[in-house]
Short mmCIF file of C-alpha atoms in Angstrom, two decimals:
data_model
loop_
_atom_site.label_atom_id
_atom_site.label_comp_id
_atom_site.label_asym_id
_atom_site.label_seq_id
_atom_site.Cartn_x
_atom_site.Cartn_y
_atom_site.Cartn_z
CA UNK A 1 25.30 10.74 -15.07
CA UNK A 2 24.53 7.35 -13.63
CA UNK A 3 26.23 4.48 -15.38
CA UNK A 4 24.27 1.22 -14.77
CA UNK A 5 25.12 -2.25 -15.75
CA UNK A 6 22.65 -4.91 -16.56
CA UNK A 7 22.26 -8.27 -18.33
CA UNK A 8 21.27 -7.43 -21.85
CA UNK A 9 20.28 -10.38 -23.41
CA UNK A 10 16.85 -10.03 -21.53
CA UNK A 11 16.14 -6.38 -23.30
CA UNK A 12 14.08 -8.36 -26.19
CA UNK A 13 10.26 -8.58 -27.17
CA UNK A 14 9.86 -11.83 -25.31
CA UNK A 15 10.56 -9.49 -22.02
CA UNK A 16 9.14 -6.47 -22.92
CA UNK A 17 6.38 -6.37 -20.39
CA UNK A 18 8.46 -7.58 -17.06
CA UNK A 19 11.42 -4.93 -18.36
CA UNK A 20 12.28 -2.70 -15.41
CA UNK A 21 10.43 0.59 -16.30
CA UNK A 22 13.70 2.76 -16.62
CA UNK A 23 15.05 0.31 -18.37
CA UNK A 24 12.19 0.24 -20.83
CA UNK A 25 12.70 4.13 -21.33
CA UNK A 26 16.13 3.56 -21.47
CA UNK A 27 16.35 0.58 -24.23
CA UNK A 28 12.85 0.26 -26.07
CA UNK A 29 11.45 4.26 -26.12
CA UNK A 30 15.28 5.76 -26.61
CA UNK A 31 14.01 8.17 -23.87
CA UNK A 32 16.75 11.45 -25.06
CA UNK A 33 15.68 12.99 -21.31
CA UNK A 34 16.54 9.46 -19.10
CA UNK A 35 19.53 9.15 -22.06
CA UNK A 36 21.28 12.49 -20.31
CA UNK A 37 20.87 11.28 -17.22
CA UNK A 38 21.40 7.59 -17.31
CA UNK A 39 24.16 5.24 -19.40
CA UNK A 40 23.82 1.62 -20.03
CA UNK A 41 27.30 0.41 -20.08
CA UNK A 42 29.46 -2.76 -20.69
CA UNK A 43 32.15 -2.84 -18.42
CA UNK A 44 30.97 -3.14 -15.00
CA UNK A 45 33.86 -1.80 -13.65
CA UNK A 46 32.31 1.38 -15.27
CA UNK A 47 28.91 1.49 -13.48
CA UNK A 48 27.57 2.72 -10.47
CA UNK A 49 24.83 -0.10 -10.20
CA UNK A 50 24.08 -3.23 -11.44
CA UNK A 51 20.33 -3.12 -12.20
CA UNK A 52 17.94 -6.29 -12.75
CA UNK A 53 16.70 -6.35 -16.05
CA UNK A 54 13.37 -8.09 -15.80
CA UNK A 55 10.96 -8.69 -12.85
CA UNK A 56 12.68 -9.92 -9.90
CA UNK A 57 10.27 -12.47 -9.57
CA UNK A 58 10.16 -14.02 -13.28
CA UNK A 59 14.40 -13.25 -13.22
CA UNK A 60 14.49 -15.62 -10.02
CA UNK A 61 13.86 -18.63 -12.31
CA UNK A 62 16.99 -18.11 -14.76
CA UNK A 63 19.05 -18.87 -11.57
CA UNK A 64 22.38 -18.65 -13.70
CA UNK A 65 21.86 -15.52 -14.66
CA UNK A 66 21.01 -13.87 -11.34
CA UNK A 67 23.84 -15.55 -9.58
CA UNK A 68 26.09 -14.24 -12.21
CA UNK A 69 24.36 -10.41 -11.03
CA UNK A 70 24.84 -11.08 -7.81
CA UNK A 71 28.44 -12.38 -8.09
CA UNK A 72 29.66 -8.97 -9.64
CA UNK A 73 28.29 -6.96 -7.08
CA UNK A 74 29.99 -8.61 -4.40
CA UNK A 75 33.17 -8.76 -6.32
CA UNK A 76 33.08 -4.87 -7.51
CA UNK A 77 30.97 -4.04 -4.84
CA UNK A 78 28.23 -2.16 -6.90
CA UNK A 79 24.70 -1.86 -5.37
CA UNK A 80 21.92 -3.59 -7.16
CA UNK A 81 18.84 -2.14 -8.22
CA UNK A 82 15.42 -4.71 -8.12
CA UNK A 83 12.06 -4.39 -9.91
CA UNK A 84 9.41 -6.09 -7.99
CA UNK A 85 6.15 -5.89 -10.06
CA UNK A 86 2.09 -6.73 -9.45
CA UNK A 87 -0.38 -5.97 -7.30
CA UNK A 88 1.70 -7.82 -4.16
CA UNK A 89 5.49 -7.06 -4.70
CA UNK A 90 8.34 -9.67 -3.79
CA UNK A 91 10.72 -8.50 -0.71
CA UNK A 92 14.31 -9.49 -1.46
CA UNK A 93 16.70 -9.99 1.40
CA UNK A 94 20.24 -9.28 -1.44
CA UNK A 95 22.62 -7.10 0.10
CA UNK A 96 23.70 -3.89 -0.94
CA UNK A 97 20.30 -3.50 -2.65
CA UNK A 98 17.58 -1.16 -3.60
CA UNK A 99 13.97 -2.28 -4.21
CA UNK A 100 11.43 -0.41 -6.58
CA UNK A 101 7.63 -1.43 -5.98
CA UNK A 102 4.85 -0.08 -6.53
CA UNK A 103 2.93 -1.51 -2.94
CA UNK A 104 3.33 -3.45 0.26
CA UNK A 105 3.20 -2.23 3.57
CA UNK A 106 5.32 0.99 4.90
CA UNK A 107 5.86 -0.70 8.16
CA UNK A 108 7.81 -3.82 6.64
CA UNK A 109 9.45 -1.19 4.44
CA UNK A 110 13.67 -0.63 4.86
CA UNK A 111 15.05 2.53 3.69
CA UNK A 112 16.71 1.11 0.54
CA UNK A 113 12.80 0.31 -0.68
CA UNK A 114 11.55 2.70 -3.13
CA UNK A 115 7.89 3.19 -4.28
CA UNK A 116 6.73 3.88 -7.66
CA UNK A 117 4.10 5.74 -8.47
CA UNK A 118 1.49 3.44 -10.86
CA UNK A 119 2.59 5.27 -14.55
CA UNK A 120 -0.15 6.26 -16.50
CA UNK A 121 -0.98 8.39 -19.42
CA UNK A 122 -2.19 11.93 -19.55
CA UNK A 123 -6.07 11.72 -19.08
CA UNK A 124 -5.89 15.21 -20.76
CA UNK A 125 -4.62 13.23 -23.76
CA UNK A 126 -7.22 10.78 -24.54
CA UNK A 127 -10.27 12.11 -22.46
CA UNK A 128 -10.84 15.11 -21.17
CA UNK A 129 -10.47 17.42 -23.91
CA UNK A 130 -10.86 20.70 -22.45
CA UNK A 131 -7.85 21.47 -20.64
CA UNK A 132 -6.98 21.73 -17.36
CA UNK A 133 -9.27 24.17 -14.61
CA UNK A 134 -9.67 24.18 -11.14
CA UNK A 135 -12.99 23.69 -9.06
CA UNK A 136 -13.92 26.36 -6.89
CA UNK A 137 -13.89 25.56 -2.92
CA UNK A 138 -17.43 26.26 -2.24
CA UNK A 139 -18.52 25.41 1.57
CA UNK A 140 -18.80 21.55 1.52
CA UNK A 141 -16.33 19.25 -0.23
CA UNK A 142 -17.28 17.85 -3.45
CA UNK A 143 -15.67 14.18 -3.48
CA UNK A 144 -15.85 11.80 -6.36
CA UNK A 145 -15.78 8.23 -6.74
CA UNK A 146 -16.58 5.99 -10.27
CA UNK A 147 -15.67 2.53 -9.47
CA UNK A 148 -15.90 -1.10 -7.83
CA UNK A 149 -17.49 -1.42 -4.81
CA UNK A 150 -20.17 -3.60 -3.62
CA UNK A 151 -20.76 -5.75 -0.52
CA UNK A 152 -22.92 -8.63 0.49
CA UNK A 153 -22.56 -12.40 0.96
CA UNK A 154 -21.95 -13.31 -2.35
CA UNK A 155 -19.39 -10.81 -3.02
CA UNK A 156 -17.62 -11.87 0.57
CA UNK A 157 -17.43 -15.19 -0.94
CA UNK A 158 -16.05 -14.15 -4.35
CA UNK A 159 -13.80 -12.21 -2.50
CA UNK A 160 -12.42 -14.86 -0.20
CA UNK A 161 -12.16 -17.81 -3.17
CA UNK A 162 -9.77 -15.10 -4.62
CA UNK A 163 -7.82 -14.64 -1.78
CA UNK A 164 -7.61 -18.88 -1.60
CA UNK A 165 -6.38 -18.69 -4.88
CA UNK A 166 -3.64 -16.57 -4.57
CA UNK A 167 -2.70 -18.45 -0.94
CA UNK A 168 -2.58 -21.91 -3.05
CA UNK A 169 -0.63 -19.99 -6.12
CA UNK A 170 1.92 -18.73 -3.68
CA UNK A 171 2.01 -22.22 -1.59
CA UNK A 172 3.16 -24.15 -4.59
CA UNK A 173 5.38 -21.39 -6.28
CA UNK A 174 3.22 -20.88 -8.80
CA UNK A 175 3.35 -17.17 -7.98
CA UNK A 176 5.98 -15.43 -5.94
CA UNK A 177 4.76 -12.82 -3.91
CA UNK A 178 4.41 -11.37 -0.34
CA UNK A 179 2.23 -12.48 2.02
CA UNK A 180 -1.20 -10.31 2.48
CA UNK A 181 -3.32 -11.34 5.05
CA UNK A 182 -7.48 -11.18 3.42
CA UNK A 183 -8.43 -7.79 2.56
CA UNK A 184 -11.78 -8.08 0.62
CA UNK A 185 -11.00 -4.13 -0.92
CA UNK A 186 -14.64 -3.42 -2.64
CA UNK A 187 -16.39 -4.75 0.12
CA UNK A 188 -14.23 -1.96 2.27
CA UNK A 189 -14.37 0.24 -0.42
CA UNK A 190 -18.56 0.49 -0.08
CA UNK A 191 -18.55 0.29 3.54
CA UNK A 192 -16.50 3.47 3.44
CA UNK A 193 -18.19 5.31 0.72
CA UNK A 194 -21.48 4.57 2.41
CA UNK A 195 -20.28 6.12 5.65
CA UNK A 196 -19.18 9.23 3.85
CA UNK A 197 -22.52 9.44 1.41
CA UNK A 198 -24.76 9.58 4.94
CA UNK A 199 -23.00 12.89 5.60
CA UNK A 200 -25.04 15.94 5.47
CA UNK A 201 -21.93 18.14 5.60
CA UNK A 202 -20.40 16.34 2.70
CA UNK A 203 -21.53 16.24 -1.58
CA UNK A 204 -20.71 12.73 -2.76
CA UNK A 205 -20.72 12.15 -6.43
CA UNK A 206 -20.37 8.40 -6.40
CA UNK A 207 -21.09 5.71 -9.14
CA UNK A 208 -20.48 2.17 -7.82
CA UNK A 209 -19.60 -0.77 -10.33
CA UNK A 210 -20.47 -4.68 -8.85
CA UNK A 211 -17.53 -5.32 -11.04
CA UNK A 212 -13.61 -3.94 -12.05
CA UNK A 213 -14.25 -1.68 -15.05
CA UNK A 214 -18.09 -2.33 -15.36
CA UNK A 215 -17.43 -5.27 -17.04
CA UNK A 216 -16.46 -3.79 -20.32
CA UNK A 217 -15.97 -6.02 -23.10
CA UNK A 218 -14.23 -4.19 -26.08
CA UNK A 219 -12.35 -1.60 -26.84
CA UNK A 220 -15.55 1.42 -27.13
CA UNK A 221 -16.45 0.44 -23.83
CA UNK A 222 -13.96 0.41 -22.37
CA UNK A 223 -12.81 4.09 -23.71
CA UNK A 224 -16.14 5.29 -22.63
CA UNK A 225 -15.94 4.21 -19.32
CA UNK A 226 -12.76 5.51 -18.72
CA UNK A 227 -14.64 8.79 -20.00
CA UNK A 228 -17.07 8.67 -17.70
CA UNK A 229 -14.15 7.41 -14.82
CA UNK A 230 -12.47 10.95 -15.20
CA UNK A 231 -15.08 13.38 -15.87
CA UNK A 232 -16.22 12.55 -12.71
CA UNK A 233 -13.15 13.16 -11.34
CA UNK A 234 -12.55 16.35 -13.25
CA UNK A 235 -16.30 17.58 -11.92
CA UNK A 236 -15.13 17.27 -8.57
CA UNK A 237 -12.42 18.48 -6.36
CA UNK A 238 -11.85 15.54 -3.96
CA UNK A 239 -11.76 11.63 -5.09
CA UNK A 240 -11.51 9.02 -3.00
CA UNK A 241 -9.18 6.61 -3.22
CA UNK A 242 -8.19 3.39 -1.62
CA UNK A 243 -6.19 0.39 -2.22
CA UNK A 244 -7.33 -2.40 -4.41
CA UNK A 245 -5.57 -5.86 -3.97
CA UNK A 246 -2.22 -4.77 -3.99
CA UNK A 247 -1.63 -2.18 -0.82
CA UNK A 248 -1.65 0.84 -3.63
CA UNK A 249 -4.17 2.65 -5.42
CA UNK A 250 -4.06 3.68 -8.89
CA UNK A 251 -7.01 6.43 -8.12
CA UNK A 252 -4.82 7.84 -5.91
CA UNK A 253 -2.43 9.12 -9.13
CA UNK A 254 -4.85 9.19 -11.67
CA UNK A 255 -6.50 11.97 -9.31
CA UNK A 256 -3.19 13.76 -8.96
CA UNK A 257 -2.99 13.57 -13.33
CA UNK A 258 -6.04 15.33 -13.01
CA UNK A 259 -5.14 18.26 -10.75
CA UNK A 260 -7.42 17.50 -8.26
CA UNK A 261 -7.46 16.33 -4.69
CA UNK A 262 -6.76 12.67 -3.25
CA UNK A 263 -8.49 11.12 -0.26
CA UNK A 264 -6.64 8.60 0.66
CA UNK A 265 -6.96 6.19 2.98
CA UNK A 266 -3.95 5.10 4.83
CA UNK A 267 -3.66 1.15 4.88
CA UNK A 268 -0.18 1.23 5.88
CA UNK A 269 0.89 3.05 2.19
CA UNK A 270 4.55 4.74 2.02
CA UNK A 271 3.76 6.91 -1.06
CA UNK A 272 6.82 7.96 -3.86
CA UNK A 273 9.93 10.37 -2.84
CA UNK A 274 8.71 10.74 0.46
CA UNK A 275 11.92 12.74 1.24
CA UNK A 276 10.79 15.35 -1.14
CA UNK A 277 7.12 15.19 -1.06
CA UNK A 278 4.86 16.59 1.65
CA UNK A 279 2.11 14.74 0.81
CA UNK A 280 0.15 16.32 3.55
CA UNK A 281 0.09 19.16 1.44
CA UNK A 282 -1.68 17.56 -1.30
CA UNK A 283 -3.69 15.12 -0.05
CA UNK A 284 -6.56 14.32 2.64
CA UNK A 285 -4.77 11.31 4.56
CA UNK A 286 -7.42 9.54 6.41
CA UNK A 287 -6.51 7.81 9.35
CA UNK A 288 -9.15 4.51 10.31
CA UNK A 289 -7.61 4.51 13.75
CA UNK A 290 -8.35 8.41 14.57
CA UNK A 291 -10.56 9.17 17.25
CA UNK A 292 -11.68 11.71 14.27
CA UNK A 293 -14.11 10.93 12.04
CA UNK A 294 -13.67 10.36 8.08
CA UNK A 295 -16.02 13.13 7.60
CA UNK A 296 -14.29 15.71 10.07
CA UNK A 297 -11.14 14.37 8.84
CA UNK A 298 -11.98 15.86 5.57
CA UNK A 299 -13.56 19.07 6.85
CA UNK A 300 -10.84 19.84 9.09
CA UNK A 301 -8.72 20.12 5.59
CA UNK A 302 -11.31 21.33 3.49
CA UNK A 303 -12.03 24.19 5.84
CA UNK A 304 -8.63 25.60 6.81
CA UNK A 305 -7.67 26.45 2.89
CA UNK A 306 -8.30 29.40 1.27
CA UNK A 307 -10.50 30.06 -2.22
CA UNK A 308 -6.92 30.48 -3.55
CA UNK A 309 -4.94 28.05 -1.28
CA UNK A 310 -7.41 25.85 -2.57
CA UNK A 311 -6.99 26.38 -6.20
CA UNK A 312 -3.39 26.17 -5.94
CA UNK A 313 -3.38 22.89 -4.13
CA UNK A 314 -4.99 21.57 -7.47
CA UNK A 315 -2.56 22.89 -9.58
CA UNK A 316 0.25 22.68 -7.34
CA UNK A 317 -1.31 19.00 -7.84
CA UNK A 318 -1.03 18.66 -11.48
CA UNK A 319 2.61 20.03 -11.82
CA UNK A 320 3.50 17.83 -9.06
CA UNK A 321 2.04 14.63 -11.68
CA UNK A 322 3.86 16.31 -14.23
CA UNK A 323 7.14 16.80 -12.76
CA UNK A 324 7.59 14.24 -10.15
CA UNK A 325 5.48 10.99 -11.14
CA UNK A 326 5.12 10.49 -14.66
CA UNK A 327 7.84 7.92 -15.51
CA UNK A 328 10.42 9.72 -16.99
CA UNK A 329 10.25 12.38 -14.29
CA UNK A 330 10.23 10.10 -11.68
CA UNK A 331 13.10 8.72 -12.49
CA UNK A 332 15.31 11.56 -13.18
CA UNK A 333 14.48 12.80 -9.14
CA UNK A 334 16.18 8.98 -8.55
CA UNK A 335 18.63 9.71 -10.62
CA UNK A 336 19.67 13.08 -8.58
CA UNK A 337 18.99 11.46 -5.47
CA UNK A 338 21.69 8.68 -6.27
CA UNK A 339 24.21 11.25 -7.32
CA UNK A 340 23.50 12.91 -4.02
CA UNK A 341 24.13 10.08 -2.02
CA UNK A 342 27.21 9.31 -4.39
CA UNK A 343 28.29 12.63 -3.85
CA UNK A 344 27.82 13.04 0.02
CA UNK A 345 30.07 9.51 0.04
CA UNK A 346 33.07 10.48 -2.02
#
């Protein structure tokens, strides 16, 4: 059991949706798993962290309150944990601290930074009604893709009056976020998908959007897309996946939900529990800087599994959703890492 310490008077409505996710299992869904693994308690002297209740960003303006955070730790010398949310993430420089985001950039990463997966709900659930199945290996790759990407002039310059935006938001604090140098992510997005539909040795299953979501504009639509979004996925054994603004990729887990098989390409991503994940071993990892090719890249891993090393990637895939990244899951392997650590220093 991890006891964990926290200001309470920000676990309300008015918070709900900057509420560090374990927290929000913890206090608002009465989560009975997290609840035999985790305790909120009173007495600080009783915890083993001090956790931030809200959004480190939005908590940064009730200055009062963090300081008083900030002061117990150093008095009772208790480690705090830090929710940095959005697409961009906020890097704290608070001792004796742990970080939980769900991007940035692995090489700015310490080892006290944690990433979370993006937490969604079971597509099985709500849209693809017939159970999970693999897809057979067959000789060439089947790879999927239902989503933004489009390039031209007018979408560079979209693209760049966004990124001025956000540069002006963070210059005069009206956002607080890390710096990302311009990355205009659909226009990447087609250039890659273009390079991999050219293949002859590859079957690409691609539906490109010139905008996030097709543009729906009520609820039907926007079910029906999403509908459309993972039967595609389902249909095929690869997706690929690649950040959007933030340096993550929602895809990326969606695909794993779906027991199927990630491409991902590496923008400088650490990816969740890296200490216990081999993500090589469920993912296609493609590297821009290889002398490789994308499209060897992917054949090279395509071709060295098995019909049944193949099939159990994709389930191995599924359980690993089920087990590891759903947010529940996800944090109970925290929670057993901390009492490891806590263990290894008594």
């Amino acid at each position: 059991m991890l006891n964990l310490f926290t200001d309470k008077t920000f676990l309300t409505e008015k918070y709900r949706r900057d509420v560090f996710p374990l927290l929000f299992d913890l206090y608002f869904l009465n989560s009975e798993i997290l609840a035999d693994h985790y305790l909120l308690v009173d007495d600080v002297l009783k915890s083993d962290f001090i956790i931030l209740p809200i959004d480190y960003a939005k908590f940064l303006k009730f200055k009062l309150a963090l300081k008083k955070l900030q002061k117990l730790s150093k008095i009772h010398n208790k480690p705090i944990w830090i929710y940095t949310a959005g697409d961009y993430g906020f890097t704290n420089y608070i001792r004796n601290s742990y970080t939980f985001r769900l991007g940035g950039f692995k090489s700015k990463h310490t080892q006290n930074t944690f990433i979370l997966p993006s937490f969604i709900n079971d597509p099985y659930l709500d849209y693809l009604k017939s159970g999970f199945s693999t897809v057979k290996k067959g000789n060439a790759p089947t790879i999927g893709f239902v989503g933004h990407a489009q390039d031209g002039l007018k979408k560079y310059i979209s693209e760049s009056i966004n990124h001025l935006k956000y540069k002006f938001k963070k210059a005069f604090g009206l956002i607080i976020a890390d710096f990302q140098s311009f990355y205009p992510s659909s226009i990447k997005r087609k250039k890659y998908l273009s390079v991999l539909q050219k293949s002859r040795l590859l079957k690409t299953n691609f539906i490109l959007r010139n905008n996030y979501r097709d543009g729906v504009k009520n609820d039907i639509e926007r079910h029906q897309s999403t509908k459309e979004f993972y039967n595609n996925m389902f249909k095929n054994a690869y997706t690929f996946c690649s950040r959007g603004v933030g340096n993550f990729s929602v895809r990326f887990y969606e695909t794993l939900a779906v027991g199927r098989i990630p491409i991902l390409l590496d923008t400088d991503c650490r990816l969740p529990l890296e200490g216990l994940i081999d993500w090589s071993e469920h993912c296609v990892i493609l590297v821009e800087s290889s002398n490789v090719s994308f499209e060897q890249q992917i054949l090279n891993f395509h071709n060295s599994k098995s019909e049944e090393s193949f099939e159990a990637i994709q389930k191995a895939n599924r359980m690993l959703w089920e087990t590891h990244l759903r947010r529940d899951m996800f944090f109970l392997k925290i929670h057993d890492l901390f009492i490891n650590k806590k263990m290894n220093h008594a």
